Amino acid sequence: MDQFAAAAAYKDDKPSATWQEVSNAFDIPKTTLFGRLTGRHTSHEGAAKKRLSEAQEKVLVSKINQYASFNILLTPREVRGIAEMLAGEKLGVNWVSTFIRRKQGELTSKYHGYKDRLRVKANTPDTRRAFHALVKDAYASHSIKPCNIYNMDEAGFQLAFSRKTIKVAPKSYTKSQ
């Protein structure tokens, strides 16, 4: 039996005892004792209301795992978006980091390279020459005139761009999955 339950039993046995007497007998501050036993306050354990239920958190973890199985890692902003849809309310800026800390055994958050390592390895002079040869052959075989080619230099992958961004992944995630 914890201190508060013992104090409650003592107060029930001796209704004439003042809150100060019960407080002194069990070495609990009077305001804390009064608040807890009259239902005005709860312990800190119950005070931290989670925004998502355990079932919703399991759904969120399974969604993160599902994306990771397709080699798509979500950013914290994307995870928060999914969580907000599940919760039906707006979540705080730091909600994702506390969620990941709570689920340390299942999830991790770390910096992942923005560009794909295989794409960088493939960016060699030989592969670029081969690509341009294929494009030239495609133009010739389909009779495409240069005047019918538009915006060839405005789209594509940025091979020299190497920004890293934080991604959320399952703890057991490896790129080869």
C-alpha positions as YAML, in Angstrom:
chain: A
units: angstrom
residues:
- id: 1
  name: MET
  ca: [0.00, 0.00, 0.00]
- id: 2
  name: ASP
  ca: [1.47, 3.37, -1.00]
- id: 3
  name: GLN
  ca: [1.54, 6.47, 1.22]
- id: 4
  name: PHE
  ca: [-1.55, 8.05, -0.31]
- id: 5
  name: ALA
  ca: [-3.65, 4.90, 0.06]
- id: 6
  name: ALA
  ca: [-2.51, 4.57, 3.68]
- id: 7
  name: ALA
  ca: [-3.31, 8.23, 4.32]
- id: 8
  name: ALA
  ca: [-6.76, 7.79, 2.74]
- id: 9
  name: ALA
  ca: [-7.45, 4.76, 4.95]
- id: 10
  name: TYR
  ca: [-6.28, 6.73, 8.01]
- id: 11
  name: LYS
  ca: [-8.57, 9.66, 7.13]
- id: 12
  name: ASP
  ca: [-11.51, 7.26, 6.62]
- id: 13
  name: ASP
  ca: [-10.89, 5.65, 10.02]
- id: 14
  name: LYS
  ca: [-10.52, 9.03, 11.76]
- id: 15
  name: PRO
  ca: [-12.77, 11.53, 9.94]
- id: 16
  name: SER
  ca: [-12.22, 14.08, 12.71]
- id: 17
  name: ALA
  ca: [-8.48, 14.22, 11.97]
- id: 18
  name: THR
  ca: [-7.46, 17.41, 10.20]
- id: 19
  name: TRP
  ca: [-5.58, 17.38, 6.91]
- id: 20
  name: GLN
  ca: [-2.55, 18.80, 8.72]
- id: 21
  name: GLU
  ca: [-2.55, 15.90, 11.22]
- id: 22
  name: VAL
  ca: [-2.78, 13.31, 8.42]
- id: 23
  name: SER
  ca: [-0.10, 15.17, 6.50]
- id: 24
  name: ASN
  ca: [2.25, 15.12, 9.50]
- id: 25
  name: ALA
  ca: [1.54, 11.44, 10.22]
- id: 26
  name: PHE
  ca: [2.49, 10.33, 6.69]
- id: 27
  name: ASP
  ca: [5.09, 13.02, 5.88]
- id: 28
  name: ILE
  ca: [3.20, 14.25, 2.81]
- id: 29
  name: PRO
  ca: [2.68, 17.98, 2.09]
- id: 30
  name: LYS
  ca: [-0.83, 19.01, 3.14]
- id: 31
  name: THR
  ca: [-1.77, 20.56, -0.21]
- id: 32
  name: THR
  ca: [-0.60, 17.50, -2.14]
- id: 33
  name: LEU
  ca: [-2.46, 15.14, 0.17]
- id: 34
  name: PHE
  ca: [-5.67, 17.18, 0.07]
- id: 35
  name: GLY
  ca: [-5.55, 17.57, -3.71]
- id: 36
  name: ARG
  ca: [-4.95, 13.88, -4.38]
- id: 37
  name: LEU
  ca: [-7.50, 12.53, -1.91]
- id: 38
  name: THR
  ca: [-10.25, 14.92, -3.02]
- id: 39
  name: GLY
  ca: [-9.59, 14.19, -6.71]
- id: 40
  name: ARG
  ca: [-8.43, 17.68, -7.64]
- id: 41
  name: HIS
  ca: [-4.92, 16.59, -8.66]
- id: 42
  name: THR
  ca: [-3.35, 13.43, -9.98]
- id: 43
  name: SER
  ca: [0.19, 12.16, -9.94]
- id: 44
  name: HIS
  ca: [2.62, 13.25, -12.65]
- id: 45
  name: GLU
  ca: [2.46, 9.78, -14.21]
- id: 46
  name: GLY
  ca: [-1.17, 10.27, -15.17]
- id: 47
  name: ALA
  ca: [-0.78, 13.95, -16.00]
- id: 48
  name: ALA
  ca: [1.25, 13.43, -19.17]
- id: 49
  name: LYS
  ca: [-1.58, 12.81, -21.61]
- id: 50
  name: LYS
  ca: [-0.35, 11.26, -24.80]
- id: 51
  name: ARG
  ca: [-1.78, 12.61, -28.04]
- id: 52
  name: LEU
  ca: [-1.98, 9.16, -29.64]
- id: 53
  name: SER
  ca: [-3.29, 6.01, -28.02]
- id: 54
  name: GLU
  ca: [-1.10, 2.88, -27.96]
- id: 55
  name: ALA
  ca: [-3.11, 1.46, -30.88]
- id: 56
  name: GLN
  ca: [-2.58, 4.64, -32.92]
- id: 57
  name: GLU
  ca: [1.14, 4.61, -32.13]
- id: 58
  name: LYS
  ca: [1.33, 0.99, -33.34]
- id: 59
  name: VAL
  ca: [-0.38, 2.03, -36.58]
- id: 60
  name: LEU
  ca: [2.13, 4.88, -37.00]
- id: 61
  name: VAL
  ca: [5.11, 2.57, -36.39]
- id: 62
  name: SER
  ca: [3.73, 0.04, -38.87]
- id: 63
  name: LYS
  ca: [3.25, 2.82, -41.45]
- id: 64
  name: ILE
  ca: [6.89, 3.92, -40.98]
- id: 65
  name: ASN
  ca: [7.97, 0.27, -41.37]
- id: 66
  name: GLN
  ca: [5.82, -0.09, -44.49]
- id: 67
  name: TYR
  ca: [7.45, 2.92, -46.15]
- id: 68
  name: ALA
  ca: [10.91, 1.67, -45.13]
- id: 69
  name: SER
  ca: [10.19, -1.70, -46.75]
- id: 70
  name: PHE
  ca: [9.96, 0.23, -50.04]
- id: 71
  name: ASN
  ca: [13.25, 2.03, -49.20]
- id: 72
  name: ILE
  ca: [11.39, 5.28, -48.55]
- id: 73
  name: LEU
  ca: [12.41, 6.92, -45.29]
- id: 74
  name: LEU
  ca: [10.10, 9.59, -43.90]
- id: 75
  name: THR
  ca: [11.19, 12.97, -42.63]
- id: 76
  name: PRO
  ca: [10.03, 14.09, -39.17]
- id: 77
  name: ARG
  ca: [7.60, 16.49, -40.88]
- id: 78
  name: GLU
  ca: [6.01, 13.60, -42.81]
- id: 79
  name: VAL
  ca: [5.78, 11.47, -39.65]
- id: 80
  name: ARG
  ca: [4.11, 14.37, -37.82]
- id: 81
  name: GLY
  ca: [1.65, 14.75, -40.71]
- id: 82
  name: ILE
  ca: [0.62, 11.10, -40.49]
- id: 83
  name: ALA
  ca: [0.38, 11.35, -36.69]
- id: 84
  name: GLU
  ca: [-1.80, 14.47, -36.94]
- id: 85
  name: MET
  ca: [-4.15, 12.61, -39.27]
- id: 86
  name: LEU
  ca: [-4.36, 9.77, -36.75]
- id: 87
  name: ALA
  ca: [-4.81, 12.10, -33.76]
- id: 88
  name: GLY
  ca: [-7.22, 14.46, -35.48]
- id: 89
  name: GLU
  ca: [-5.41, 17.45, -33.98]
- id: 90
  name: LYS
  ca: [-2.27, 19.50, -34.49]
- id: 91
  name: LEU
  ca: [0.85, 18.20, -32.74]
- id: 92
  name: GLY
  ca: [3.78, 20.15, -31.36]
- id: 93
  name: VAL
  ca: [7.04, 20.84, -33.15]
- id: 94
  name: ASN
  ca: [8.99, 18.42, -30.91]
- id: 95
  name: TRP
  ca: [6.35, 15.68, -30.86]
- id: 96
  name: VAL
  ca: [8.22, 13.46, -33.35]
- id: 97
  name: SER
  ca: [11.48, 13.53, -31.38]
- id: 98
  name: THR
  ca: [9.71, 12.56, -28.14]
- id: 99
  name: PHE
  ca: [7.80, 9.84, -30.02]
- id: 100
  name: ILE
  ca: [11.07, 8.40, -31.37]
- id: 101
  name: ARG
  ca: [12.60, 8.57, -27.88]
- id: 102
  name: ARG
  ca: [9.56, 6.67, -26.53]
- id: 103
  name: LYS
  ca: [9.91, 4.05, -29.27]
- id: 104
  name: GLN
  ca: [13.72, 3.73, -29.04]
- id: 105
  name: GLY
  ca: [13.58, -0.04, -29.38]
- id: 106
  name: GLU
  ca: [11.67, 0.17, -32.67]
- id: 107
  name: LEU
  ca: [12.62, 3.45, -34.38]
- id: 108
  name: THR
  ca: [15.67, 5.57, -34.97]
- id: 109
  name: SER
  ca: [16.27, 9.00, -36.41]
- id: 110
  name: LYS
  ca: [19.52, 9.84, -38.13]
- id: 111
  name: TYR
  ca: [21.03, 11.76, -40.99]
- id: 112
  name: HIS
  ca: [20.82, 9.99, -44.33]
- id: 113
  name: GLY
  ca: [22.45, 11.17, -47.52]
- id: 114
  name: TYR
  ca: [20.18, 13.02, -49.90]
- id: 115
  name: LYS
  ca: [21.68, 11.53, -53.02]
- id: 116
  name: ASP
  ca: [21.70, 7.84, -53.72]
- id: 117
  name: ARG
  ca: [25.15, 6.29, -53.51]
- id: 118
  name: LEU
  ca: [24.58, 4.15, -56.62]
- id: 119
  name: ARG
  ca: [23.57, 7.21, -58.63]
- id: 120
  name: VAL
  ca: [26.78, 8.96, -57.63]
- id: 121
  name: LYS
  ca: [28.87, 5.91, -58.53]
- id: 122
  name: ALA
  ca: [27.15, 5.78, -61.92]
- id: 123
  name: ASN
  ca: [28.05, 9.39, -62.69]
- id: 124
  name: THR
  ca: [31.21, 8.71, -64.65]
- id: 125
  name: PRO
  ca: [32.36, 10.08, -68.02]
- id: 126
  name: ASP
  ca: [31.80, 6.66, -69.63]
- id: 127
  name: THR
  ca: [28.18, 6.40, -68.47]
- id: 128
  name: ARG
  ca: [27.47, 9.97, -69.58]
- id: 129
  name: ARG
  ca: [28.92, 9.25, -73.03]
- id: 130
  name: ALA
  ca: [26.82, 6.07, -73.23]
- id: 131
  name: PHE
  ca: [23.70, 8.03, -72.23]
- id: 132
  name: HIS
  ca: [24.28, 10.68, -74.89]
- id: 133
  name: ALA
  ca: [24.88, 7.96, -77.48]
- id: 134
  name: LEU
  ca: [21.53, 6.36, -76.54]
- id: 135
  name: VAL
  ca: [19.78, 9.72, -76.82]
- id: 136
  name: LYS
  ca: [21.37, 10.33, -80.22]
- id: 137
  name: ASP
  ca: [20.26, 6.86, -81.39]
- id: 138
  name: ALA
  ca: [16.72, 7.51, -80.11]
- id: 139
  name: TYR
  ca: [16.57, 10.79, -82.05]
- id: 140
  name: ALA
  ca: [17.77, 9.06, -85.21]
- id: 141
  name: SER
  ca: [15.53, 5.99, -84.94]
- id: 142
  name: HIS
  ca: [12.36, 8.03, -84.23]
- id: 143
  name: SER
  ca: [13.19, 10.88, -86.62]
- id: 144
  name: ILE
  ca: [13.12, 13.51, -83.89]
- id: 145
  name: LYS
  ca: [14.35, 16.88, -85.09]
- id: 146
  name: PRO
  ca: [16.37, 19.10, -82.74]
- id: 147
  name: CYS
  ca: [13.75, 21.86, -83.10]
- id: 148
  name: ASN
  ca: [11.22, 19.50, -81.42]
- id: 149
  name: ILE
  ca: [13.30, 19.04, -78.26]
- id: 150
  name: TYR
  ca: [12.38, 21.29, -75.35]
- id: 151
  name: ASN
  ca: [13.77, 21.94, -71.86]
- id: 152
  name: MET
  ca: [16.37, 19.19, -71.94]
- id: 153
  name: ASP
  ca: [18.59, 20.98, -69.45]
- id: 154
  name: GLU
  ca: [15.95, 22.05, -66.89]
- id: 155
  name: ALA
  ca: [15.02, 18.76, -65.28]
- id: 156
  name: GLY
  ca: [16.78, 15.73, -63.93]
- id: 157
  name: PHE
  ca: [18.84, 14.65, -60.97]
- id: 158
  name: GLN
  ca: [21.35, 16.87, -59.28]
- id: 159
  name: LEU
  ca: [24.32, 14.56, -59.12]
- id: 160
  name: ALA
  ca: [26.60, 16.99, -57.29]
- id: 161
  name: PHE
  ca: [24.09, 17.88, -54.58]
- id: 162
  name: SER
  ca: [25.00, 16.17, -51.30]
- id: 163
  name: ARG
  ca: [22.78, 17.61, -48.56]
- id: 164
  name: LYS
  ca: [21.97, 15.25, -45.71]
- id: 165
  name: THR
  ca: [18.59, 15.25, -44.04]
- id: 166
  name: ILE
  ca: [17.16, 13.61, -40.93]
- id: 167
  name: LYS
  ca: [15.00, 10.58, -41.69]
- id: 168
  name: VAL
  ca: [12.99, 8.30, -39.43]
- id: 169
  name: ALA
  ca: [13.62, 4.59, -39.93]
- id: 170
  name: PRO
  ca: [12.99, 1.29, -38.19]
- id: 171
  name: LYS
  ca: [15.82, 0.34, -35.83]
- id: 172
  name: SER
  ca: [16.70, -2.66, -38.00]
- id: 173
  name: TYR
  ca: [16.66, -0.72, -41.30]
- id: 174
  name: THR
  ca: [19.41, -1.39, -43.81]
- id: 175
  name: LYS
  ca: [19.50, 0.09, -47.31]
- id: 176
  name: SER
  ca: [19.62, -3.34, -48.99]
- id: 177
  name: GLN
  ca: [16.15, -4.40, -47.83]
...
